[in-house]
Amino acid sequence: MSAGYGSQSMVAPLRRVVVKSPRAAFCPPERIAREWRALGFAAAPDLDRACAEHDALCARLEDAGAEVLALPESPATTLDSIYVHDPGLVTDRGAVVFRTGKPQRRGEGPALAAALASWGVPVLGEVGGEATMEGGDTLWLDARTLVVGRGFRTNAAAVPQVRALLAPGGIEVVEVHLPYWDGPEPLLHLQSVISLLDHDLALVHRRPLPQPLFEMLDARGFELIDVPPDEYDALGCNVLAVAPRRALMLSGLPRTRARLEAAGCDVRTFDGEEIARKGHGGPTCLTRPVLRR
């Protein structure tokens, strides 16, 4: 593994991470008025407040010991490009770039690949053609097991492609199916219903959790923390582990935070009304780990 990349974990200490500032994702400012409704944002983000929130997020990441890498502005991307988790993932052998399930986001994969190459991260391959896949539908159970959620954003054609790309690295890809939930328009990624906090601890929304994934967690001895139902829609289940039992989450979720702290987690928060809740993406969505070790 190169010293600069390798991230086959959801919980190992975060050393390098990609973000995209609203200064790059939301500009020029008229882009906000032009795109927010079509992309399904709950409301138009306020640019100045969004920048302040994102600066605070980056400060939290740096405080946790991570080098923060900033994606540049790209005319081929939209407001959604602030959610850098989705257009690819980084393995010990390089990056896998995705053709996103949301058509408006198709420019994000090439933009991420170009930036990663400039930072010394090779591209291992691409999930493309008729296949669609998004990073929010992936979950590293351990360094050799990647769970992929099949749903409206990650289709059946994607699974054999990513399996073939990762098999030479000794990685097993396990497919689970997501529920219909509220249909194809609202966002339900696999990571919408689970966040790993340690090698044996997970925050979950149990009702839509795929039953085979529950069985895997149970067999591995995971302790499950249930997100309070009244905090789920406020992105209570979207928590980023910056190290085992060190969590970064949105502010305004007191009951979820209390449950994490009761399980021994050190929790830090940031405000995210503009960059997270209006676009339906929490701290995991706003970050693409490049190196964890």
PDB file of N, CA, C and O in Angstrom, residues 245-290:
ATOM      1  N   ARG A 245     -14.421   4.805  17.642  1.00  0.00           N
ATOM      2  CA  ARG A 245     -15.203   5.461  18.695  1.00  0.00           C
ATOM      3  C   ARG A 245     -14.897   6.951  18.827  1.00  0.00           C
ATOM      4  O   ARG A 245     -15.163   7.547  19.862  1.00  0.00           O
ATOM      5  N   ARG A 246     -14.412   7.559  17.764  1.00  0.00           N
ATOM      6  CA  ARG A 246     -14.293   9.012  17.668  1.00  0.00           C
ATOM      7  C   ARG A 246     -15.184   9.440  16.514  1.00  0.00           C
ATOM      8  O   ARG A 246     -14.903   9.115  15.354  1.00  0.00           O
ATOM      9  N   ALA A 247     -16.256  10.151  16.808  1.00  0.00           N
ATOM     10  CA  ALA A 247     -17.317  10.394  15.826  1.00  0.00           C
ATOM     11  C   ALA A 247     -17.492  11.875  15.535  1.00  0.00           C
ATOM     12  O   ALA A 247     -17.378  12.718  16.433  1.00  0.00           O
ATOM     13  N   LEU A 248     -17.798  12.165  14.277  1.00  0.00           N
ATOM     14  CA  LEU A 248     -18.129  13.514  13.837  1.00  0.00           C
ATOM     15  C   LEU A 248     -19.550  13.473  13.305  1.00  0.00           C
ATOM     16  O   LEU A 248     -19.865  12.692  12.404  1.00  0.00           O
ATOM     17  N   MET A 249     -20.420  14.323  13.888  1.00  0.00           N
ATOM     18  CA  MET A 249     -21.819  14.296  13.506  1.00  0.00           C
ATOM     19  C   MET A 249     -22.378  15.713  13.452  1.00  0.00           C
ATOM     20  O   MET A 249     -21.753  16.671  13.924  1.00  0.00           O
ATOM     21  N   LEU A 250     -23.555  15.851  12.879  1.00  0.00           N
ATOM     22  CA  LEU A 250     -24.231  17.131  12.823  1.00  0.00           C
ATOM     23  C   LEU A 250     -24.716  17.555  14.203  1.00  0.00           C
ATOM     24  O   LEU A 250     -25.088  16.706  15.029  1.00  0.00           O
ATOM     25  N   SER A 251     -24.735  18.842  14.443  1.00  0.00           N
ATOM     26  CA  SER A 251     -25.327  19.359  15.668  1.00  0.00           C
ATOM     27  C   SER A 251     -26.848  19.247  15.592  1.00  0.00           C
ATOM     28  O   SER A 251     -27.409  18.995  14.527  1.00  0.00           O
ATOM     29  N   GLY A 252     -27.517  19.429  16.729  1.00  0.00           N
ATOM     30  CA  GLY A 252     -28.975  19.379  16.758  1.00  0.00           C
ATOM     31  C   GLY A 252     -29.544  17.988  16.854  1.00  0.00           C
ATOM     32  O   GLY A 252     -30.728  17.776  16.547  1.00  0.00           O
ATOM     33  N   LEU A 253     -28.730  17.018  17.299  1.00  0.00           N
ATOM     34  CA  LEU A 253     -29.170  15.621  17.434  1.00  0.00           C
ATOM     35  C   LEU A 253     -28.819  15.128  18.839  1.00  0.00           C
ATOM     36  O   LEU A 253     -28.027  14.208  19.019  1.00  0.00           O
ATOM     37  N   PRO A 254     -29.422  15.723  19.867  1.00  0.00           N
ATOM     38  CA  PRO A 254     -28.979  15.447  21.237  1.00  0.00           C
ATOM     39  C   PRO A 254     -29.191  14.007  21.679  1.00  0.00           C
ATOM     40  O   PRO A 254     -28.367  13.449  22.413  1.00  0.00           O
ATOM     41  N   ARG A 255     -30.276  13.387  21.257  1.00  0.00           N
ATOM     42  CA  ARG A 255     -30.535  12.018  21.724  1.00  0.00           C
ATOM     43  C   ARG A 255     -29.580  11.024  21.055  1.00  0.00           C
ATOM     44  O   ARG A 255     -29.088  10.094  21.709  1.00  0.00           O
ATOM     45  N   THR A 256     -29.321  11.222  19.765  1.00  0.00           N
ATOM     46  CA  THR A 256     -28.346  10.354  19.095  1.00  0.00           C
ATOM     47  C   THR A 256     -26.974  10.524  19.730  1.00  0.00           C
ATOM     48  O   THR A 256     -26.275   9.536  20.018  1.00  0.00           O
ATOM     49  N   ARG A 257     -26.584  11.767  19.959  1.00  0.00           N
ATOM     50  CA  ARG A 257     -25.275  12.012  20.575  1.00  0.00           C
ATOM     51  C   ARG A 257     -25.177  11.339  21.938  1.00  0.00           C
ATOM     52  O   ARG A 257     -24.154  10.707  22.254  1.00  0.00           O
ATOM     53  N   ALA A 258     -26.223  11.441  22.725  1.00  0.00           N
ATOM     54  CA  ALA A 258     -26.201  10.836  24.056  1.00  0.00           C
ATOM     55  C   ALA A 258     -26.029   9.319  23.968  1.00  0.00           C
ATOM     56  O   ALA A 258     -25.302   8.719  24.786  1.00  0.00           O
ATOM     57  N   ARG A 259     -26.673   8.696  22.993  1.00  0.00           N
ATOM     58  CA  ARG A 259     -26.539   7.245  22.850  1.00  0.00           C
ATOM     59  C   ARG A 259     -25.127   6.855  22.416  1.00  0.00           C
ATOM     60  O   ARG A 259     -24.589   5.830  22.877  1.00  0.00           O
ATOM     61  N   LEU A 260     -24.520   7.653  21.543  1.00  0.00           N
ATOM     62  CA  LEU A 260     -23.141   7.371  21.129  1.00  0.00           C
ATOM     63  C   LEU A 260     -22.184   7.523  22.309  1.00  0.00           C
ATOM     64  O   LEU A 260     -21.290   6.693  22.516  1.00  0.00           O
ATOM     65  N   GLU A 261     -22.365   8.579  23.067  1.00  0.00           N
ATOM     66  CA  GLU A 261     -21.485   8.809  24.214  1.00  0.00           C
ATOM     67  C   GLU A 261     -21.660   7.729  25.276  1.00  0.00           C
ATOM     68  O   GLU A 261     -20.681   7.314  25.908  1.00  0.00           O
ATOM     69  N   ALA A 262     -22.880   7.237  25.446  1.00  0.00           N
ATOM     70  CA  ALA A 262     -23.115   6.155  26.403  1.00  0.00           C
ATOM     71  C   ALA A 262     -22.405   4.869  25.986  1.00  0.00           C
ATOM     72  O   ALA A 262     -22.075   4.033  26.833  1.00  0.00           O
ATOM     73  N   ALA A 263     -22.158   4.737  24.665  1.00  0.00           N
ATOM     74  CA  ALA A 263     -21.429   3.566  24.160  1.00  0.00           C
ATOM     75  C   ALA A 263     -19.918   3.794  24.152  1.00  0.00           C
ATOM     76  O   ALA A 263     -19.170   2.952  23.638  1.00  0.00           O
ATOM     77  N   GLY A 264     -19.471   4.919  24.707  1.00  0.00           N
ATOM     78  CA  GLY A 264     -18.042   5.173  24.824  1.00  0.00           C
ATOM     79  C   GLY A 264     -17.438   5.954  23.684  1.00  0.00           C
ATOM     80  O   GLY A 264     -16.210   5.982  23.538  1.00  0.00           O
ATOM     81  N   CYS A 265     -18.264   6.625  22.876  1.00  0.00           N
ATOM     82  CA  CYS A 265     -17.747   7.405  21.750  1.00  0.00           C
ATOM     83  C   CYS A 265     -17.427   8.841  22.169  1.00  0.00           C
ATOM     84  O   CYS A 265     -18.184   9.464  22.925  1.00  0.00           O
ATOM     85  N   ASP A 266     -16.317   9.350  21.649  1.00  0.00           N
ATOM     86  CA  ASP A 266     -15.971  10.764  21.766  1.00  0.00           C
ATOM     87  C   ASP A 266     -16.604  11.465  20.566  1.00  0.00           C
ATOM     88  O   ASP A 266     -16.232  11.192  19.416  1.00  0.00           O
ATOM     89  N   VAL A 267     -17.565  12.346  20.800  1.00  0.00           N
ATOM     90  CA  VAL A 267     -18.368  12.933  19.735  1.00  0.00           C
ATOM     91  C   VAL A 267     -18.039  14.412  19.562  1.00  0.00           C
ATOM     92  O   VAL A 267     -17.992  15.167  20.536  1.00  0.00           O
ATOM     93  N   ARG A 268     -17.803  14.805  18.305  1.00  0.00           N
ATOM     94  CA  ARG A 268     -17.652  16.211  17.937  1.00  0.00           C
ATOM     95  C   ARG A 268     -18.746  16.544  16.926  1.00  0.00           C
ATOM     96  O   ARG A 268     -19.149  15.691  16.136  1.00  0.00           O
ATOM     97  N   THR A 269     -19.218  17.795  16.942  1.00  0.00           N
ATOM     98  CA  THR A 269     -20.319  18.192  16.066  1.00  0.00           C
ATOM     99  C   THR A 269     -19.950  19.428  15.250  1.00  0.00           C
ATOM    100  O   THR A 269     -18.994  20.144  15.562  1.00  0.00           O
ATOM    101  N   PHE A 270     -20.742  19.657  14.201  1.00  0.00           N
ATOM    102  CA  PHE A 270     -20.643  20.888  13.417  1.00  0.00           C
ATOM    103  C   PHE A 270     -22.032  21.219  12.891  1.00  0.00           C
ATOM    104  O   PHE A 270     -22.881  20.332  12.740  1.00  0.00           O
ATOM    105  N   ASP A 271     -22.264  22.493  12.620  1.00  0.00           N
ATOM    106  CA  ASP A 271     -23.546  22.918  12.054  1.00  0.00           C
ATOM    107  C   ASP A 271     -23.574  22.587  10.572  1.00  0.00           C
ATOM    108  O   ASP A 271     -22.582  22.812   9.860  1.00  0.00           O
ATOM    109  N   GLY A 272     -24.719  22.092  10.091  1.00  0.00           N
ATOM    110  CA  GLY A 272     -24.771  21.681   8.691  1.00  0.00           C
ATOM    111  C   GLY A 272     -26.110  21.902   8.023  1.00  0.00           C
ATOM    112  O   GLY A 272     -26.486  21.133   7.134  1.00  0.00           O
ATOM    113  N   GLU A 273     -26.823  22.930   8.415  1.00  0.00           N
ATOM    114  CA  GLU A 273     -28.126  23.165   7.801  1.00  0.00           C
ATOM    115  C   GLU A 273     -28.001  23.416   6.303  1.00  0.00           C
ATOM    116  O   GLU A 273     -28.790  22.896   5.503  1.00  0.00           O
ATOM    117  N   GLU A 274     -27.001  24.197   5.903  1.00  0.00           N
ATOM    118  CA  GLU A 274     -26.860  24.581   4.490  1.00  0.00           C
ATOM    119  C   GLU A 274     -26.178  23.494   3.664  1.00  0.00           C
ATOM    120  O   GLU A 274     -26.601  23.213   2.541  1.00  0.00           O
ATOM    121  N   ILE A 275     -25.120  22.886   4.198  1.00  0.00           N
ATOM    122  CA  ILE A 275     -24.343  21.934   3.401  1.00  0.00           C
ATOM    123  C   ILE A 275     -24.805  20.494   3.560  1.00  0.00           C
ATOM    124  O   ILE A 275     -24.463  19.637   2.741  1.00  0.00           O
ATOM    125  N   ALA A 276     -25.578  20.219   4.597  1.00  0.00           N
ATOM    126  CA  ALA A 276     -25.981  18.839   4.866  1.00  0.00           C
ATOM    127  C   ALA A 276     -27.482  18.641   4.725  1.00  0.00           C
ATOM    128  O   ALA A 276     -27.955  17.946   3.817  1.00  0.00           O
ATOM    129  N   ARG A 277     -28.247  19.270   5.577  1.00  0.00           N
ATOM    130  CA  ARG A 277     -29.678  18.954   5.624  1.00  0.00           C
ATOM    131  C   ARG A 277     -30.430  19.427   4.387  1.00  0.00           C
ATOM    132  O   ARG A 277     -31.345  18.734   3.923  1.00  0.00           O
ATOM    133  N   LYS A 278     -30.087  20.569   3.835  1.00  0.00           N
ATOM    134  CA  LYS A 278     -30.820  21.027   2.645  1.00  0.00           C
ATOM    135  C   LYS A 278     -30.583  20.110   1.442  1.00  0.00           C
ATOM    136  O   LYS A 278     -31.454  19.965   0.587  1.00  0.00           O
ATOM    137  N   GLY A 279     -29.417  19.494   1.388  1.00  0.00           N
ATOM    138  CA  GLY A 279     -29.109  18.583   0.289  1.00  0.00           C
ATOM    139  C   GLY A 279     -29.180  17.119   0.653  1.00  0.00           C
ATOM    140  O   GLY A 279     -28.873  16.256  -0.163  1.00  0.00           O
ATOM    141  N   HIS A 280     -29.584  16.816   1.915  1.00  0.00           N
ATOM    142  CA  HIS A 280     -29.813  15.450   2.378  1.00  0.00           C
ATOM    143  C   HIS A 280     -28.526  14.623   2.414  1.00  0.00           C
ATOM    144  O   HIS A 280     -28.543  13.433   2.096  1.00  0.00           O
ATOM    145  N   GLY A 281     -27.413  15.247   2.837  1.00  0.00           N
ATOM    146  CA  GLY A 281     -26.163  14.508   2.944  1.00  0.00           C
ATOM    147  C   GLY A 281     -25.372  14.925   4.161  1.00  0.00           C
ATOM    148  O   GLY A 281     -25.041  16.101   4.310  1.00  0.00           O
ATOM    149  N   GLY A 282     -25.054  13.972   5.037  1.00  0.00           N
ATOM    150  CA  GLY A 282     -24.367  14.276   6.285  1.00  0.00           C
ATOM    151  C   GLY A 282     -22.857  14.223   6.174  1.00  0.00           C
ATOM    152  O   GLY A 282     -22.291  14.264   5.072  1.00  0.00           O
ATOM    153  N   PRO A 283     -22.143  14.132   7.301  1.00  0.00           N
ATOM    154  CA  PRO A 283     -20.681  14.192   7.285  1.00  0.00           C
ATOM    155  C   PRO A 283     -20.020  13.090   6.487  1.00  0.00           C
ATOM    156  O   PRO A 283     -18.970  13.314   5.872  1.00  0.00           O
ATOM    157  N   THR A 284     -20.606  11.894   6.456  1.00  0.00           N
ATOM    158  CA  THR A 284     -20.033  10.841   5.618  1.00  0.00           C
ATOM    159  C   THR A 284     -20.138  11.221   4.153  1.00  0.00           C
ATOM    160  O   THR A 284     -19.176  11.068   3.384  1.00  0.00           O
ATOM    161  N   CYS A 285     -21.281  11.738   3.736  1.00  0.00           N
ATOM    162  CA  CYS A 285     -21.492  12.122   2.344  1.00  0.00           C
ATOM    163  C   CYS A 285     -20.553  13.245   1.907  1.00  0.00           C
ATOM    164  O   CYS A 285     -20.151  13.321   0.748  1.00  0.00           O
ATOM    165  N   LEU A 286     -20.200  14.121   2.846  1.00  0.00           N
ATOM    166  CA  LEU A 286     -19.378  15.297   2.552  1.00  0.00           C
ATOM    167  C   LEU A 286     -17.892  14.976   2.486  1.00  0.00           C
ATOM    168  O   LEU A 286     -17.087  15.884   2.209  1.00  0.00           O
ATOM    169  N   THR A 287     -17.511  13.733   2.703  1.00  0.00           N
ATOM    170  CA  THR A 287     -16.103  13.340   2.765  1.00  0.00           C
ATOM    171  C   THR A 287     -15.845  12.075   1.967  1.00  0.00           C
ATOM    172  O   THR A 287     -16.657  11.159   1.959  1.00  0.00           O
ATOM    173  N   ARG A 288     -14.695  12.021   1.300  1.00  0.00           N
ATOM    174  CA  ARG A 288     -14.248  10.792   0.636  1.00  0.00           C
ATOM    175  C   ARG A 288     -12.892  10.414   1.222  1.00  0.00           C
ATOM    176  O   ARG A 288     -11.864  11.005   0.893  1.00  0.00           O
ATOM    177  N   PRO A 289     -12.841   9.444   2.144  1.00  0.00           N
ATOM    178  CA  PRO A 289     -11.560   9.033   2.695  1.00  0.00           C
ATOM    179  C   PRO A 289     -10.612   8.537   1.617  1.00  0.00           C
ATOM    180  O   PRO A 289     -11.003   7.768   0.730  1.00  0.00           O
ATOM    181  N   VAL A 290      -9.361   8.972   1.712  1.00  0.00           N
ATOM    182  CA  VAL A 290      -8.302   8.542   0.794  1.00  0.00           C
ATOM    183  C   VAL A 290      -7.302   7.643   1.522  1.00  0.00           C
ATOM    184  O   VAL A 290      -6.785   6.687   0.951  1.00  0.00           O
TER     185      VAL A 290
END
